[in-house]
PDB file of C-alpha atoms in Angstrom:
ATOM      1  CA  MET A   1     -28.792  15.461  49.300  1.00 93.00           C
ATOM      2  CA  ARG A   2     -31.099  12.213  49.238  1.00 96.00           C
ATOM      3  CA  PHE A   3     -34.617  11.792  48.231  1.00 97.00           C
ATOM      4  CA  THR A   4     -36.441  10.250  51.051  1.00 97.00           C
ATOM      5  CA  SER A   5     -40.213   9.768  49.586  1.00 96.00           C
ATOM      6  CA  HIS A   6     -41.876  10.596  46.561  1.00 92.00           C
ATOM      7  CA  GLN A   7     -45.502  11.223  45.490  1.00 94.00           C
ATOM      8  CA  ARG A   8     -47.354  12.414  42.349  1.00 93.00           C
ATOM      9  CA  LEU A   9     -50.163  15.365  43.365  1.00 91.00           C
ATOM     10  CA  ASP A  10     -51.644  14.914  40.115  1.00 82.00           C
ATOM     11  CA  ASP A  11     -50.196  14.063  36.307  1.00 74.00           C
ATOM     12  CA  ALA A  12     -47.957  17.274  36.378  1.00 86.00           C
ATOM     13  CA  VAL A  13     -46.619  17.555  39.808  1.00 94.00           C
ATOM     14  CA  LEU A  14     -44.144  15.538  41.302  1.00 95.00           C
ATOM     15  CA  GLU A  15     -43.586  15.955  45.435  1.00 97.00           C
ATOM     16  CA  ARG A  16     -40.146  14.572  46.567  1.00 97.00           C
ATOM     17  CA  SER A  17     -39.071  14.829  50.006  1.00 97.00           C
ATOM     18  CA  PHE A  18     -35.470  14.936  50.799  1.00 98.00           C
ATOM     19  CA  THR A  19     -32.614  16.021  53.221  1.00 97.00           C
ATOM     20  CA  LEU A  20     -29.678  18.122  53.381  1.00 96.00           C
ATOM     21  CA  GLY A  21     -27.317  16.434  56.176  1.00 94.00           C
ATOM     22  CA  GLU A  22     -30.163  16.512  58.871  1.00 94.00           C
ATOM     23  CA  ILE A  23     -32.263  19.085  57.157  1.00 97.00           C
ATOM     24  CA  PRO A  24     -35.697  18.436  56.051  1.00 97.00           C
ATOM     25  CA  GLY A  25     -36.840  19.648  52.538  1.00 98.00           C
ATOM     26  CA  ILE A  26     -39.160  19.316  49.533  1.00 98.00           C
ATOM     27  CA  LEU A  27     -38.871  19.865  45.641  1.00 98.00           C
ATOM     28  CA  TRP A  28     -41.647  19.868  43.488  1.00 97.00           C
ATOM     29  CA  THR A  29     -41.092  19.272  39.551  1.00 96.00           C
ATOM     30  CA  SER A  30     -43.083  18.574  36.701  1.00 92.00           C
ATOM     31  CA  THR A  31     -42.310  16.256  33.670  1.00 79.00           C
ATOM     32  CA  SER A  32     -40.386  18.958  32.060  1.00 76.00           C
ATOM     33  CA  ALA A  33     -36.485  18.973  31.903  1.00 80.00           C
ATOM     34  CA  SER A  34     -33.598  21.546  32.735  1.00 87.00           C
ATOM     35  CA  VAL A  35     -36.355  24.343  33.897  1.00 95.00           C
ATOM     36  CA  PRO A  36     -35.862  27.678  36.375  1.00 96.00           C
ATOM     37  CA  LEU A  37     -36.122  26.988  39.882  1.00 97.00           C
ATOM     38  CA  ILE A  38     -38.580  29.225  42.564  1.00 97.00           C
ATOM     39  CA  LEU A  39     -37.155  28.774  46.554  1.00 98.00           C
ATOM     40  CA  LEU A  40     -39.863  28.870  48.405  1.00 97.00           C
ATOM     41  CA  GLY A  41     -39.323  30.729  51.548  1.00 95.00           C
ATOM     42  CA  HIS A  42     -41.159  30.552  54.784  1.00 93.00           C
ATOM     43  CA  PRO A  43     -40.982  31.354  58.360  1.00 89.00           C
ATOM     44  CA  GLY A  44     -40.064  27.928  59.832  1.00 90.00           C
ATOM     45  CA  GLY A  45     -41.904  24.921  60.401  1.00 93.00           C
ATOM     46  CA  LEU A  46     -42.191  22.688  57.268  1.00 94.00           C
ATOM     47  CA  HIS A  47     -45.781  20.874  58.274  1.00 93.00           C
ATOM     48  CA  ALA A  48     -47.381  23.752  59.635  1.00 94.00           C
ATOM     49  CA  MET A  49     -47.004  25.822  56.561  1.00 94.00           C
ATOM     50  CA  TYR A  50     -47.206  22.638  54.217  1.00 96.00           C
ATOM     51  CA  PRO A  51     -50.337  23.609  52.945  1.00 95.00           C
ATOM     52  CA  ARG A  52     -49.861  26.979  51.862  1.00 92.00           C
ATOM     53  CA  LEU A  53     -46.300  25.889  50.648  1.00 96.00           C
ATOM     54  CA  VAL A  54     -47.905  23.067  48.522  1.00 96.00           C
ATOM     55  CA  ALA A  55     -50.104  25.823  47.074  1.00 93.00           C
ATOM     56  CA  ARG A  56     -47.442  28.034  45.866  1.00 94.00           C
ATOM     57  CA  ALA A  57     -45.521  24.616  44.218  1.00 96.00           C
ATOM     58  CA  ARG A  58     -48.329  23.695  42.195  1.00 95.00           C
ATOM     59  CA  GLY A  59     -48.513  27.318  41.083  1.00 94.00           C
ATOM     60  CA  CYS A  60     -44.420  27.772  40.405  1.00 95.00           C
ATOM     61  CA  VAL A  61     -44.761  24.205  38.369  1.00 95.00           C
ATOM     62  CA  ALA A  62     -47.847  25.163  36.393  1.00 93.00           C
ATOM     63  CA  ALA A  63     -46.314  28.814  34.779  1.00 94.00           C
ATOM     64  CA  GLY A  64     -43.079  26.022  34.326  1.00 94.00           C
ATOM     65  CA  PHE A  65     -41.023  26.183  37.156  1.00 96.00           C
ATOM     66  CA  ALA A  66     -39.394  23.769  39.526  1.00 96.00           C
ATOM     67  CA  ALA A  67     -40.223  24.976  43.529  1.00 97.00           C
ATOM     68  CA  ALA A  68     -38.285  23.789  46.506  1.00 98.00           C
ATOM     69  CA  THR A  69     -38.438  24.538  49.910  1.00 98.00           C
ATOM     70  CA  LEU A  70     -36.107  23.866  53.200  1.00 97.00           C
ATOM     71  CA  GLU A  71     -36.697  24.089  57.115  1.00 97.00           C
ATOM     72  CA  LEU A  72     -35.483  26.492  58.846  1.00 95.00           C
ATOM     73  CA  PRO A  73     -32.888  26.363  61.736  1.00 95.00           C
ATOM     74  CA  GLY A  74     -34.433  25.831  65.577  1.00 93.00           C
ATOM     75  CA  SER A  75     -38.208  24.899  63.389  1.00 93.00           C
ATOM     76  CA  GLY A  76     -40.524  21.883  62.844  1.00 90.00           C
ATOM     77  CA  ASP A  77     -38.412  18.764  63.230  1.00 91.00           C
ATOM     78  CA  ARG A  78     -34.741  20.642  63.718  1.00 93.00           C
ATOM     79  CA  PRO A  79     -33.458  20.645  67.443  1.00 93.00           C
ATOM     80  CA  ARG A  80     -34.839  23.768  69.291  1.00 90.00           C
ATOM     81  CA  TRP A  81     -32.311  26.973  69.324  1.00 89.00           C
ATOM     82  CA  ALA A  82     -32.825  27.813  72.763  1.00 92.00           C
ATOM     83  CA  ALA A  83     -31.180  31.482  71.955  1.00 92.00           C
ATOM     84  CA  ALA A  84     -33.664  32.143  69.830  1.00 91.00           C
ATOM     85  CA  GLU A  85     -36.545  31.298  71.317  1.00 92.00           C
ATOM     86  CA  GLN A  86     -35.596  33.844  74.630  1.00 94.00           C
ATOM     87  CA  ALA A  87     -35.335  36.016  72.179  1.00 93.00           C
ATOM     88  CA  ARG A  88     -38.684  35.458  70.616  1.00 89.00           C
ATOM     89  CA  ALA A  89     -40.099  35.516  73.913  1.00 95.00           C
ATOM     90  CA  ASP A  90     -38.163  38.831  74.466  1.00 95.00           C
ATOM     91  CA  LEU A  91     -39.573  40.218  71.693  1.00 91.00           C
ATOM     92  CA  ARG A  92     -43.057  39.209  72.464  1.00 91.00           C
ATOM     93  CA  ARG A  93     -42.229  41.379  76.327  1.00 95.00           C
ATOM     94  CA  ALA A  94     -41.430  43.772  74.602  1.00 93.00           C
ATOM     95  CA  LEU A  95     -44.152  44.650  71.857  1.00 88.00           C
ATOM     96  CA  GLU A  96     -46.599  44.304  74.819  1.00 90.00           C
ATOM     97  CA  ALA A  97     -44.884  46.623  76.599  1.00 93.00           C
ATOM     98  CA  GLY A  98     -44.166  48.895  74.311  1.00 90.00           C
ATOM     99  CA  GLU A  99     -40.228  48.605  74.784  1.00 93.00           C
ATOM    100  CA  PRO A 100     -37.707  49.601  71.604  1.00 91.00           C
ATOM    101  CA  VAL A 101     -37.036  46.553  70.014  1.00 91.00           C
ATOM    102  CA  GLU A 102     -34.220  47.256  68.360  1.00 92.00           C
ATOM    103  CA  GLU A 103     -31.626  44.693  70.344  1.00 95.00           C
ATOM    104  CA  ILE A 104     -33.815  42.236  70.522  1.00 95.00           C
ATOM    105  CA  VAL A 105     -34.452  41.981  67.063  1.00 93.00           C
ATOM    106  CA  ASP A 106     -30.280  41.894  66.169  1.00 96.00           C
ATOM    107  CA  ARG A 107     -30.245  39.534  69.107  1.00 95.00           C
ATOM    108  CA  LEU A 108     -32.988  37.187  66.356  1.00 94.00           C
ATOM    109  CA  VAL A 109     -32.575  37.690  63.341  1.00 95.00           C
ATOM    110  CA  LEU A 110     -29.091  38.395  62.451  1.00 96.00           C
ATOM    111  CA  PRO A 111     -28.213  34.632  64.245  1.00 95.00           C
ATOM    112  CA  LEU A 112     -30.874  33.223  62.142  1.00 95.00           C
ATOM    113  CA  VAL A 113     -29.667  34.494  58.843  1.00 96.00           C
ATOM    114  CA  GLU A 114     -26.151  33.721  59.661  1.00 96.00           C
ATOM    115  CA  LYS A 115     -27.380  29.737  59.379  1.00 96.00           C
ATOM    116  CA  ALA A 116     -30.058  29.469  57.353  1.00 96.00           C
ATOM    117  CA  VAL A 117     -28.766  31.081  54.390  1.00 97.00           C
ATOM    118  CA  PRO A 118     -25.478  29.341  53.600  1.00 98.00           C
ATOM    119  CA  GLU A 119     -28.065  26.274  54.193  1.00 98.00           C
ATOM    120  CA  TRP A 120     -30.257  27.251  51.716  1.00 98.00           C
ATOM    121  CA  ARG A 121     -27.111  28.393  48.965  1.00 97.00           C
ATOM    122  CA  ALA A 122     -26.199  24.472  49.718  1.00 97.00           C
ATOM    123  CA  ALA A 123     -29.168  23.157  49.200  1.00 97.00           C
ATOM    124  CA  LEU A 124     -29.054  25.304  46.078  1.00 97.00           C
ATOM    125  CA  ASP A 125     -25.689  23.724  44.588  1.00 97.00           C
ATOM    126  CA  ASP A 126     -27.477  20.240  45.202  1.00 97.00           C
ATOM    127  CA  LEU A 127     -30.704  21.461  43.337  1.00 97.00           C
ATOM    128  CA  LEU A 128     -28.933  22.678  40.236  1.00 96.00           C
ATOM    129  CA  ALA A 129     -27.283  19.578  40.198  1.00 95.00           C
ATOM    130  CA  LEU A 130     -30.110  17.902  39.318  1.00 95.00           C
ATOM    131  CA  PRO A 131     -31.127  17.285  35.030  1.00 92.00           C
ATOM    132  CA  GLU A 132     -34.958  18.366  36.026  1.00 92.00           C
ATOM    133  CA  ILE A 133     -33.484  21.854  36.740  1.00 94.00           C
ATOM    134  CA  GLY A 134     -31.892  24.557  34.941  1.00 87.00           C
ATOM    135  CA  GLY A 135     -31.541  28.159  35.798  1.00 81.00           C
ATOM    136  CA  PRO A 136     -32.098  30.840  36.779  1.00 94.00           C
ATOM    137  CA  VAL A 137     -33.530  30.965  40.094  1.00 97.00           C
ATOM    138  CA  GLY A 138     -35.784  33.064  41.854  1.00 98.00           C
ATOM    139  CA  TYR A 139     -36.386  33.277  45.610  1.00 98.00           C
ATOM    140  CA  ALA A 140     -40.239  33.640  46.416  1.00 97.00           C
ATOM    141  CA  GLY A 141     -41.579  34.607  50.114  1.00 88.00           C
ATOM    142  CA  GLY A 142     -40.476  33.588  53.944  1.00 88.00           C
ATOM    143  CA  LEU A 143     -38.415  35.822  56.117  1.00 92.00           C
ATOM    144  CA  ILE A 144     -37.714  39.460  54.726  1.00 94.00           C
ATOM    145  CA  SER A 145     -33.931  39.470  56.171  1.00 96.00           C
ATOM    146  CA  ILE A 146     -32.958  36.044  54.643  1.00 96.00           C
ATOM    147  CA  GLY A 147     -34.154  37.085  51.272  1.00 96.00           C
ATOM    148  CA  ILE A 148     -32.483  39.810  51.436  1.00 97.00           C
ATOM    149  CA  ARG A 149     -29.182  38.136  52.540  1.00 97.00           C
ATOM    150  CA  MET A 150     -29.549  35.906  49.719  1.00 97.00           C
ATOM    151  CA  ALA A 151     -30.291  38.277  47.015  1.00 97.00           C
ATOM    152  CA  VAL A 152     -26.879  40.426  48.027  1.00 97.00           C
ATOM    153  CA  LEU A 153     -24.933  37.232  48.258  1.00 96.00           C
ATOM    154  CA  GLU A 154     -25.970  34.239  45.921  1.00 97.00           C
ATOM    155  CA  PRO A 155     -25.257  35.473  42.472  1.00 96.00           C
ATOM    156  CA  ARG A 156     -27.498  32.747  40.936  1.00 96.00           C
ATOM    157  CA  ILE A 157     -30.925  34.393  42.259  1.00 97.00           C
ATOM    158  CA  ALA A 158     -31.970  36.713  39.172  1.00 97.00           C
ATOM    159  CA  ALA A 159     -35.023  37.677  40.971  1.00 98.00           C
ATOM    160  CA  ALA A 160     -36.891  37.785  43.913  1.00 98.00           C
ATOM    161  CA  LEU A 161     -40.375  38.390  45.819  1.00 97.00           C
ATOM    162  CA  LEU A 162     -39.854  39.352  49.174  1.00 95.00           C
ATOM    163  CA  PHE A 163     -42.834  39.696  51.730  1.00 90.00           C
ATOM    164  CA  ALA A 164     -42.625  43.007  53.739  1.00 86.00           C
ATOM    165  CA  GLY A 165     -42.141  42.684  57.078  1.00 77.00           C
ATOM    166  CA  SER A 166     -40.588  45.044  59.825  1.00 68.00           C
ATOM    167  CA  PHE A 167     -37.992  43.214  61.831  1.00 87.00           C
ATOM    168  CA  VAL A 168     -35.184  43.887  59.902  1.00 94.00           C
ATOM    169  CA  PRO A 169     -31.961  44.305  61.813  1.00 95.00           C
ATOM    170  CA  ALA A 170     -30.572  48.135  60.711  1.00 94.00           C
ATOM    171  CA  ALA A 171     -27.609  45.882  59.306  1.00 96.00           C
ATOM    172  CA  LEU A 172     -29.613  44.189  56.484  1.00 96.00           C
ATOM    173  CA  VAL A 173     -31.362  47.422  55.648  1.00 95.00           C
ATOM    174  CA  GLU A 174     -28.099  48.741  54.683  1.00 96.00           C
ATOM    175  CA  GLN A 175     -27.124  45.668  52.894  1.00 97.00           C
ATOM    176  CA  ALA A 176     -30.447  45.720  51.252  1.00 97.00           C
ATOM    177  CA  ARG A 177     -29.208  49.126  49.674  1.00 97.00           C
ATOM    178  CA  GLN A 178     -26.625  46.839  47.706  1.00 97.00           C
ATOM    179  CA  ILE A 179     -29.592  44.572  45.863  1.00 97.00           C
ATOM    180  CA  THR A 180     -29.102  45.206  42.293  1.00 96.00           C
ATOM    181  CA  ILE A 181     -32.047  42.529  40.891  1.00 98.00           C
ATOM    182  CA  PRO A 182     -35.497  42.791  40.295  1.00 98.00           C
ATOM    183  CA  LEU A 183     -37.641  43.207  43.199  1.00 97.00           C
ATOM    184  CA  GLN A 184     -41.615  42.371  43.752  1.00 96.00           C
ATOM    185  CA  VAL A 185     -42.229  43.212  47.147  1.00 95.00           C
ATOM    186  CA  LEU A 186     -45.510  42.304  49.119  1.00 92.00           C
ATOM    187  CA  LEU A 187     -47.285  44.465  51.670  1.00 89.00           C
ATOM    188  CA  GLN A 188     -50.099  43.955  53.415  1.00 86.00           C
ATOM    189  CA  TRP A 189     -51.595  47.543  54.573  1.00 86.00           C
ATOM    190  CA  ASP A 190     -53.178  46.440  57.602  1.00 84.00           C
ATOM    191  CA  ASP A 191     -50.978  43.906  59.090  1.00 81.00           C
ATOM    192  CA  GLU A 192     -50.966  43.501  62.457  1.00 78.00           C
ATOM    193  CA  HIS A 193     -47.676  42.072  62.493  1.00 75.00           C
ATOM    194  CA  ASN A 194     -45.500  44.553  61.095  1.00 79.00           C
ATOM    195  CA  ASP A 195     -45.245  48.763  60.929  1.00 82.00           C
ATOM    196  CA  ARG A 196     -46.254  49.562  57.827  1.00 86.00           C
ATOM    197  CA  SER A 197     -43.490  52.860  57.779  1.00 88.00           C
ATOM    198  CA  GLN A 198     -40.794  51.040  58.640  1.00 88.00           C
ATOM    199  CA  THR A 199     -41.346  48.338  55.510  1.00 90.00           C
ATOM    200  CA  LEU A 200     -41.769  51.383  53.888  1.00 92.00           C
ATOM    201  CA  ASP A 201     -38.832  52.650  54.851  1.00 93.00           C
ATOM    202  CA  LEU A 202     -37.188  49.341  53.921  1.00 94.00           C
ATOM    203  CA  PHE A 203     -38.788  48.899  50.584  1.00 94.00           C
ATOM    204  CA  ASP A 204     -37.017  52.524  49.673  1.00 95.00           C
ATOM    205  CA  ALA A 205     -33.482  51.249  50.554  1.00 96.00           C
ATOM    206  CA  PHE A 206     -33.400  48.341  48.084  1.00 97.00           C
ATOM    207  CA  GLY A 207     -31.022  49.504  45.549  1.00 97.00           C
ATOM    208  CA  SER A 208     -32.674  47.614  42.890  1.00 97.00           C
ATOM    209  CA  THR A 209     -33.775  49.973  40.212  1.00 95.00           C
ATOM    210  CA  GLU A 210     -36.550  47.678  39.247  1.00 96.00           C
ATOM    211  CA  LYS A 211     -38.432  46.945  42.292  1.00 97.00           C
ATOM    212  CA  THR A 212     -42.211  46.819  42.438  1.00 96.00           C
ATOM    213  CA  LEU A 213     -44.471  47.359  45.655  1.00 95.00           C
ATOM    214  CA  HIS A 214     -48.017  45.137  45.928  1.00 92.00           C
ATOM    215  CA  ALA A 215     -49.792  46.464  48.910  1.00 89.00           C
ATOM    216  CA  ASN A 216     -53.473  45.138  49.554  1.00 86.00           C
ATOM    217  CA  MET A 217     -55.891  45.793  51.989  1.00 88.00           C
ATOM    218  CA  GLY A 218     -56.050  43.187  55.164  1.00 83.00           C
ATOM    219  CA  GLY A 219     -53.854  41.534  57.702  1.00 79.00           C
ATOM    220  CA  HIS A 220     -51.312  39.929  57.922  1.00 74.00           C
ATOM    221  CA  THR A 221     -52.391  36.445  56.318  1.00 75.00           C
ATOM    222  CA  GLY A 222     -55.099  37.924  53.929  1.00 76.00           C
ATOM    223  CA  VAL A 223     -53.039  38.274  50.645  1.00 83.00           C
ATOM    224  CA  PRO A 224     -54.796  38.215  47.947  1.00 83.00           C
ATOM    225  CA  ALA A 225     -54.839  34.890  45.647  1.00 85.00           C
ATOM    226  CA  PHE A 226     -54.754  36.831  42.099  1.00 85.00           C
ATOM    227  CA  GLU A 227     -50.676  37.931  43.986  1.00 88.00           C
ATOM    228  CA  GLY A 228     -49.488  33.973  43.245  1.00 84.00           C
ATOM    229  CA  ASP A 229     -50.808  34.535  39.839  1.00 88.00           C
ATOM    230  CA  SER A 230     -48.804  38.052  39.630  1.00 92.00           C
ATOM    231  CA  GLY A 231     -45.509  36.418  41.587  1.00 92.00           C
ATOM    232  CA  ASN A 232     -45.663  33.912  38.610  1.00 94.00           C
ATOM    233  CA  ARG A 233     -45.784  36.774  35.750  1.00 95.00           C
ATOM    234  CA  PHE A 234     -42.789  38.349  37.855  1.00 96.00           C
ATOM    235  CA  PHE A 235     -40.827  35.148  37.691  1.00 97.00           C
ATOM    236  CA  THR A 236     -41.860  34.470  33.628  1.00 96.00           C
ATOM    237  CA  ARG A 237     -40.632  38.369  32.601  1.00 95.00           C
ATOM    238  CA  HIS A 238     -36.764  37.151  35.087  1.00 95.00           C
ATOM    239  CA  LEU A 239     -36.306  33.888  34.949  1.00 95.00           C
ATOM    240  CA  ARG A 240     -38.002  32.943  31.300  1.00 82.00           C
TER     241      ARG A 240
END
């Protein structure tokens, strides 16, 4: 990991951009030492997602955590991924035509998970080696399929806050049954991009004995601001 820039957002938050090989990422920390870390997931495109990510990161730091994020394969400044772009186009076409999408979802999501999760785990190795970051680790938001795989494979993740989404391959739904860490899942009840019944079936599949569903009225981007505070309280219970 190599830091490429830094800036003070205010007296309490230091923002540092870094690269992991050729993969860009951002780390937000406070002046405190050895605090727990929250990995901030997102749908891809650090530049486009930055306003939302920095707002989430400020909340994390204010609650006593460090926060970090990493660009996804094929997104942002990373090289285009032709197979994924074709799968996205095929998915849009199939949805508009009312055709089955299971094969397309597998073709789109599974390769992304297979590539992204080892990158996030490698970033975690380097982040936890920094003196200002201790542990344990939480995972928050982003593509729910990546969150599932991270929760299954990464023993350093002690709790996860997942943003509900319905385009989850059947293989990952089965893996969700292996998850045992505490979960909090956000669901927008009127989400125009996700099927509510599939999301509820996935929530039922999670194997955790402590899992909480927060369902709010509104569309995909209408998550209430108070859910940020709720998420930080969730992580405070399980990471501190």
